[in-house]
Coordinates of C-alpha atoms in Angstrom, one line a residue:
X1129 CA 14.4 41.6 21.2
X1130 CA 14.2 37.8 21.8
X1131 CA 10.5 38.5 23.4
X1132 CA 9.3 40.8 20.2
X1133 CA 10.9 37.3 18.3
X1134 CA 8.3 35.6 20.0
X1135 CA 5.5 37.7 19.7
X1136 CA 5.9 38.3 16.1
X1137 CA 5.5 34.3 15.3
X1138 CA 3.1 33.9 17.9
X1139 CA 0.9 36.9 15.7
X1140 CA 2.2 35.3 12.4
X1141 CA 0.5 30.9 13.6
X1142 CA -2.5 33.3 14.8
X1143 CA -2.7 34.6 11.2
X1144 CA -2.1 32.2 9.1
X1145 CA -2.4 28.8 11.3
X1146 CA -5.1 30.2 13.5
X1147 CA -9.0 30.0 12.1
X1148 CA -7.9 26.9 10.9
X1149 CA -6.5 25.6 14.3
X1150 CA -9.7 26.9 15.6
X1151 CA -12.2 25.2 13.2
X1152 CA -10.2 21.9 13.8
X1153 CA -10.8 22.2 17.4
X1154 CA -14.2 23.0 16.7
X1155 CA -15.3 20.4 14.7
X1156 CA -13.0 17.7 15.8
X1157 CA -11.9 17.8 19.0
X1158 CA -14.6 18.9 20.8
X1159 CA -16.7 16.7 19.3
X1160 CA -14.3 13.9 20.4
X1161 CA -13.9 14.5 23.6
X1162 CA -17.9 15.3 24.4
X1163 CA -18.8 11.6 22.7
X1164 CA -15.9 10.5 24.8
X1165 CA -18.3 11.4 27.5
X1166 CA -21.3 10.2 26.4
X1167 CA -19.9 6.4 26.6
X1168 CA -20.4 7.0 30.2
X1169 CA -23.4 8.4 30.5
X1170 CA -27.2 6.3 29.1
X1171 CA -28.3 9.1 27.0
X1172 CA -30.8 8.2 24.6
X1173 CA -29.7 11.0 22.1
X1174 CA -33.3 12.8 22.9
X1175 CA -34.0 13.3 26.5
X1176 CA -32.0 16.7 28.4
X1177 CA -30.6 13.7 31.3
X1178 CA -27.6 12.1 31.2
X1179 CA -27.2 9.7 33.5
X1180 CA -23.6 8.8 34.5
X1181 CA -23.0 4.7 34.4
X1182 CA -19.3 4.3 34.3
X1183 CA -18.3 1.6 32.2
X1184 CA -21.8 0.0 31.5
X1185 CA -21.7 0.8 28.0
X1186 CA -18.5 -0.5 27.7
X1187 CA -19.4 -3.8 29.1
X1188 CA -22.3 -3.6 26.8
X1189 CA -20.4 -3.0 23.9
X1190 CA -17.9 -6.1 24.9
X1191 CA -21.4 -8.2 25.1
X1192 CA -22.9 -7.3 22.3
X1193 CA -22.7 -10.5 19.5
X1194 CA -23.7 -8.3 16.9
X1195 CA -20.8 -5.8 17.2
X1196 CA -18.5 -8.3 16.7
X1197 CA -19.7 -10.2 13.9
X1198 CA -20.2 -6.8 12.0
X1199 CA -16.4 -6.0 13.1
X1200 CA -15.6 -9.5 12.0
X1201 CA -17.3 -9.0 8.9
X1202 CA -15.6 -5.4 8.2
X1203 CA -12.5 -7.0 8.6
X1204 CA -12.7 -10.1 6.7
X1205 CA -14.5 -7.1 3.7
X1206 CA -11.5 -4.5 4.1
X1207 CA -8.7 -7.3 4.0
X1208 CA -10.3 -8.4 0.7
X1209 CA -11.4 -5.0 -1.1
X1210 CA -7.7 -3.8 0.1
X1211 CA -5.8 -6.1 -1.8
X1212 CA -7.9 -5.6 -4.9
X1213 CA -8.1 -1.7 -4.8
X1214 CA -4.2 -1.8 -4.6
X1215 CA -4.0 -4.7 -7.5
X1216 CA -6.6 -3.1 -9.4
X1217 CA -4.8 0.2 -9.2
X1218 CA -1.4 -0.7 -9.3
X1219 CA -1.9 -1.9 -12.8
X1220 CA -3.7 1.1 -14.0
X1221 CA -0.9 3.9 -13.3
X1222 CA 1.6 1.1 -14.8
X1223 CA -0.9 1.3 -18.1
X1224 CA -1.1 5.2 -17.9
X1225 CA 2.7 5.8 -17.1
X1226 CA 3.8 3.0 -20.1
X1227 CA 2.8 5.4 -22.6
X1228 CA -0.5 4.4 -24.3
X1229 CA -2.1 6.6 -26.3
X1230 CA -4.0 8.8 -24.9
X1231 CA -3.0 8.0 -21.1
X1232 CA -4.1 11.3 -20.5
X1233 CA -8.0 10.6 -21.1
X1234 CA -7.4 7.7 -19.4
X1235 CA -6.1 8.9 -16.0
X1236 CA -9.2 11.5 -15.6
X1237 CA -11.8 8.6 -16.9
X1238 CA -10.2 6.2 -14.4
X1239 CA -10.6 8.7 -11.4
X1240 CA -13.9 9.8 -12.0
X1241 CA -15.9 7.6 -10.0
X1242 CA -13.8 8.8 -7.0
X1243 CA -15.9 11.8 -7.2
X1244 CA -19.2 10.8 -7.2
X1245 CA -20.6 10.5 -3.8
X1246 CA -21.2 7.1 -1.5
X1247 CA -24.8 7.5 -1.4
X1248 CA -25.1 8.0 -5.1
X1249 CA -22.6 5.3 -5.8
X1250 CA -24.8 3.1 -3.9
X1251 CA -27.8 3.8 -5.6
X1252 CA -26.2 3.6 -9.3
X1253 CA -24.5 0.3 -8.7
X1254 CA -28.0 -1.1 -6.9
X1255 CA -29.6 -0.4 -10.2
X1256 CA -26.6 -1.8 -12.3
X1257 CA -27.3 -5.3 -10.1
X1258 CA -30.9 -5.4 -9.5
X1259 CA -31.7 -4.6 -13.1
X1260 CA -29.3 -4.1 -15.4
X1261 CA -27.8 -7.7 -14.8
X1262 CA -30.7 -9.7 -14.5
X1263 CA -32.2 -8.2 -17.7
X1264 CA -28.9 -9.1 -19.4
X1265 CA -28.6 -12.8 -17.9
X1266 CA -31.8 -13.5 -18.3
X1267 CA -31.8 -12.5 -21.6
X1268 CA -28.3 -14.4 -22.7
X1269 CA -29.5 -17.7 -20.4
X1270 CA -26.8 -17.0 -17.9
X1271 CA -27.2 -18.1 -14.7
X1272 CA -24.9 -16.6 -12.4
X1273 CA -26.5 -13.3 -13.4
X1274 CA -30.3 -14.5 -13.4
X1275 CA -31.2 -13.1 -10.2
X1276 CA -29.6 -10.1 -8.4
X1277 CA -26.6 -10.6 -6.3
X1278 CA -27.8 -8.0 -3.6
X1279 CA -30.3 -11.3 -2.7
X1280 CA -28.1 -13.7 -1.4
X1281 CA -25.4 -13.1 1.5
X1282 CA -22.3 -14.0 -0.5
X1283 CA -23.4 -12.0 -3.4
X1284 CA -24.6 -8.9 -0.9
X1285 CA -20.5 -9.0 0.4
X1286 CA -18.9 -9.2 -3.2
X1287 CA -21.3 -6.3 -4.4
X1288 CA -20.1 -4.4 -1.5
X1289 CA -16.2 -5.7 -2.6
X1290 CA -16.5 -4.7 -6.3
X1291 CA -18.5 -1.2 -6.1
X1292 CA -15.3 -0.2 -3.4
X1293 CA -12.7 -1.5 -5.9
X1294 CA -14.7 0.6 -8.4
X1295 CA -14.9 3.4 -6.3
X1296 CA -11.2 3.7 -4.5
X1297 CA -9.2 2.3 -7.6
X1298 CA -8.9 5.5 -9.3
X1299 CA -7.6 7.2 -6.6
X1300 CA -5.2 5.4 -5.5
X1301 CA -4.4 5.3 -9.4
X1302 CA -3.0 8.8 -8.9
X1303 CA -0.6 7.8 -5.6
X1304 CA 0.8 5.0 -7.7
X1305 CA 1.5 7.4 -11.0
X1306 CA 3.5 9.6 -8.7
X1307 CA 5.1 6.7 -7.8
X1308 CA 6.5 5.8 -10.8
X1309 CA 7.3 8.7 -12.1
X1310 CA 9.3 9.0 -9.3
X1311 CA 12.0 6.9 -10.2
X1312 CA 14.2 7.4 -12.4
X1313 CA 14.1 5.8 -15.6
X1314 CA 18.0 5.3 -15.9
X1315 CA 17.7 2.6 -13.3
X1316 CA 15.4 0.4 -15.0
X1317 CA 17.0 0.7 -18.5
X1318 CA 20.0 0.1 -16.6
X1319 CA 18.7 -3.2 -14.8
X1320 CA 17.4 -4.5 -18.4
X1321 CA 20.9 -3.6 -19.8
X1322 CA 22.4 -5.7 -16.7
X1323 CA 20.2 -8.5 -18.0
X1324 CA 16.8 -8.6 -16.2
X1325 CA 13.4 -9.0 -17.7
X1326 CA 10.8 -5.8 -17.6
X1327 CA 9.0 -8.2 -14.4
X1328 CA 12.7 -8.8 -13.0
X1329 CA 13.2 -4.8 -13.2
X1330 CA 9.8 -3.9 -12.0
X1331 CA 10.3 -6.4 -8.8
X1332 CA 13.3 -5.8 -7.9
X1333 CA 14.3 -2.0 -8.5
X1334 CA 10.7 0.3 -9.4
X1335 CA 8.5 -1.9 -6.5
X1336 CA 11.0 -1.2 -3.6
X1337 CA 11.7 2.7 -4.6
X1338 CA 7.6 2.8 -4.9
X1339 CA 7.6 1.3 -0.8
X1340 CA 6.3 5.1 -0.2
X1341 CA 3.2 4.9 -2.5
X1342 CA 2.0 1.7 -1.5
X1343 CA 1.8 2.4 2.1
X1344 CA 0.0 5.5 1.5
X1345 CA -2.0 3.6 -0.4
X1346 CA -2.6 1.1 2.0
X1347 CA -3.2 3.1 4.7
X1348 CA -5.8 5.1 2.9
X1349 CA -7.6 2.4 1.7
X1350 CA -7.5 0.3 5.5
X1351 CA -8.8 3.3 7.0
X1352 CA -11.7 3.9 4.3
X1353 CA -12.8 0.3 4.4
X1354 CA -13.1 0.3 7.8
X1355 CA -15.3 3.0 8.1
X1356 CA -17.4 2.0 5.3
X1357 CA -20.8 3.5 5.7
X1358 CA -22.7 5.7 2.6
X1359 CA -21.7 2.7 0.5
X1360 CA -23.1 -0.3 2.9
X1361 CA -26.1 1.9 3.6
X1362 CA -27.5 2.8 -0.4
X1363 CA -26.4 -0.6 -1.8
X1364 CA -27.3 -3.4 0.6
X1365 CA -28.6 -1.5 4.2
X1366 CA -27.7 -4.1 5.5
X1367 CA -30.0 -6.8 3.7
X1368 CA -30.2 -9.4 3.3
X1369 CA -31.4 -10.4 7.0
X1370 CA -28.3 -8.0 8.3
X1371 CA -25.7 -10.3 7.0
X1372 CA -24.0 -7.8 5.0
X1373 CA -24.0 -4.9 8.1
X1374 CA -20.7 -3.1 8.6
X1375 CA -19.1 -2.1 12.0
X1376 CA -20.1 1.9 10.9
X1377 CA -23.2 0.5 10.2
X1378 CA -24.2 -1.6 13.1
X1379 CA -22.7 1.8 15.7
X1380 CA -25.0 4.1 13.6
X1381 CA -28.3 1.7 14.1
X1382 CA -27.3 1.3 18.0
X1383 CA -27.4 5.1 18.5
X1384 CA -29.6 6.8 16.3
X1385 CA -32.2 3.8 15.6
X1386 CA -31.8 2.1 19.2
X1387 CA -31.3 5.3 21.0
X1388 CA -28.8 3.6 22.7
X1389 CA -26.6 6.5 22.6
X1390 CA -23.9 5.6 25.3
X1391 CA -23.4 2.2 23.9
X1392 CA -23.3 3.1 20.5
X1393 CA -20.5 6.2 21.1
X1394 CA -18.7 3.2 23.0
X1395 CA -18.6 0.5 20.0
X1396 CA -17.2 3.9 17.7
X1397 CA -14.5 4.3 19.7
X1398 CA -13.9 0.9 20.0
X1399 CA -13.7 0.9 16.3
X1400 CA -11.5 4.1 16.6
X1401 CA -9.2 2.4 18.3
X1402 CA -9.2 -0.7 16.6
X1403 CA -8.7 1.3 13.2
X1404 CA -5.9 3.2 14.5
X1405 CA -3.9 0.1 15.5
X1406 CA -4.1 -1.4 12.2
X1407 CA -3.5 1.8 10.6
X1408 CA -0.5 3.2 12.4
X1409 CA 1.0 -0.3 12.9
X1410 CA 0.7 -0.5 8.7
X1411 CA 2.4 2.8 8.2
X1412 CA 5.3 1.6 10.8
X1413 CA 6.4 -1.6 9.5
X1414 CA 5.9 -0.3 5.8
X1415 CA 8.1 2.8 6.6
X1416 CA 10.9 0.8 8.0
X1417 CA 11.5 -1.2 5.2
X1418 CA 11.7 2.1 2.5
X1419 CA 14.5 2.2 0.2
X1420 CA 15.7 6.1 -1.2
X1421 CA 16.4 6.1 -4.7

């Protein structure tokens, strides 16, 4: 009986669980593990050889300047567009969830540009700064917007900054809203009736019941920033003089441009791992501190 038992549920996870179990492996672990193998190896991404060098690439990857100033620079970009995204979307599920008129309209219009694609994205905004701006500072005398912000390296970084917080804001929108409506509105009208202000209320009893959203939020948006790649490559590629090249970036032009294959799979699992720390050690410390409503 106990064996049937077994059977029957090992039948049932090949059923249901199974293709997609399959496909996973397929496309993701495979893949994995066989790049895992090419950082040992010199492949040039062309040629049938692959010649085995231990952990050459990985020493190369460790030497190379230009890895880590693009891995500085991704950091110093995701710390930034992190903290806006969450700001940025934070205040609009409060404005959707406060009951404004037509909040509805609003939450779909908000999240739409989650949906267009990075590439596109890139293009659009490129547009929106290389003409659309100039035209309109040059015809209002405004300086700041006279020439195109994609030309100077400061500029090239906030472009990158506000097309993500564009981009991610709406999304993350939708976490928040769940959020809220989460908890209940009897503790809030009781905190106001017990004397606090609507900011006491929302920072001391709706933030702390919302711990859950936020490092959802967090971690989703850590993780997309630091893979940043269709956005980086359509709006800036890079330019100008490759001061404005991401970590995804600089690994993609190492393997596929450089044909330094090896080296390339070893600075993207670098940034694997480095992602993965920050990531996981995000999710830890913000789930110790959650409060159940």
């Amino acid at each position: 009986m106990k064996k049937n038992t077994i059977s029957y549920k090992i039948q049932q996870y090949l059923m249901f669980a199974g293709p997609a179990a399959v496909l996973f492996f397929g496309v993701v672990i495979l893949p994995f593990v066989y790049g895992l193998y090419l950082t040992f190896t010199s492949w040039d991404g062309i040629s049938k050889s692959k010649p085995f060098v231990g952990l050459a690439n990985y020493i190369a990857a460790f030497q190379d300047i230009a890895y880590w100033q693009a891995l500085g620079r991704t950091a110093i970009y995701t710390v930034i567009a992190v903290i806006f995204v969450n700001v940025v979307a934070f205040l609009l599920a409060y404005l959707v969830t406060s009951g404004v008129k037509g909040q509805n309209f609003f939450r779909a219009g908000f999240f739409i540009p989650n949906l267009i694609g990075g590439i596109v994205l890139g293009y659009i905004w490129k547009f929106v700064f290389n003409r659309a701006l100039v035209a309109l500072g040059q015809s209002f005398s405004i300086g700041a917007l006279s020439t195109s912000w994609l030309a100077t390296t400061s500029g090239a970084m906030l472009c990158l900054i506000i097309v993500s917080v564009w981009q991610y804001a709406g999304y993350m929108m939708l976490i928040y809203v769940a959020g809220f409506m989460s908890v209940p509105k009897s503790l809030s009208e009781a905190a106001e009736i017990d004397g606090c202000t609507k900011g006491q209320a929302m920072w001391n009893v709706i933030v702390p019941l919302m711990r859950s959203s936020f490092v959802q939020c967090l971690f989703l948006t850590l993780t997309r920033c630091f893979m940043v790649y269709d956005v980086n490559l359509s709006l800036t590629k890079g330019e100008p003089f490759n001061t404005s090249v991401m970590a995804a970036m600089h690994v993609y032009n190492q393997a596929f441009t450089y044909k330094n294959y090896g080296t390339g799979q070893a600075e993207a699992l670098i940034l694997f791992a480095v992602c993965a720390i920050v990531g996981v050690t995000q999710v830890y410390i913000g789930k110790k501190g959650e409060v159940a409503a």
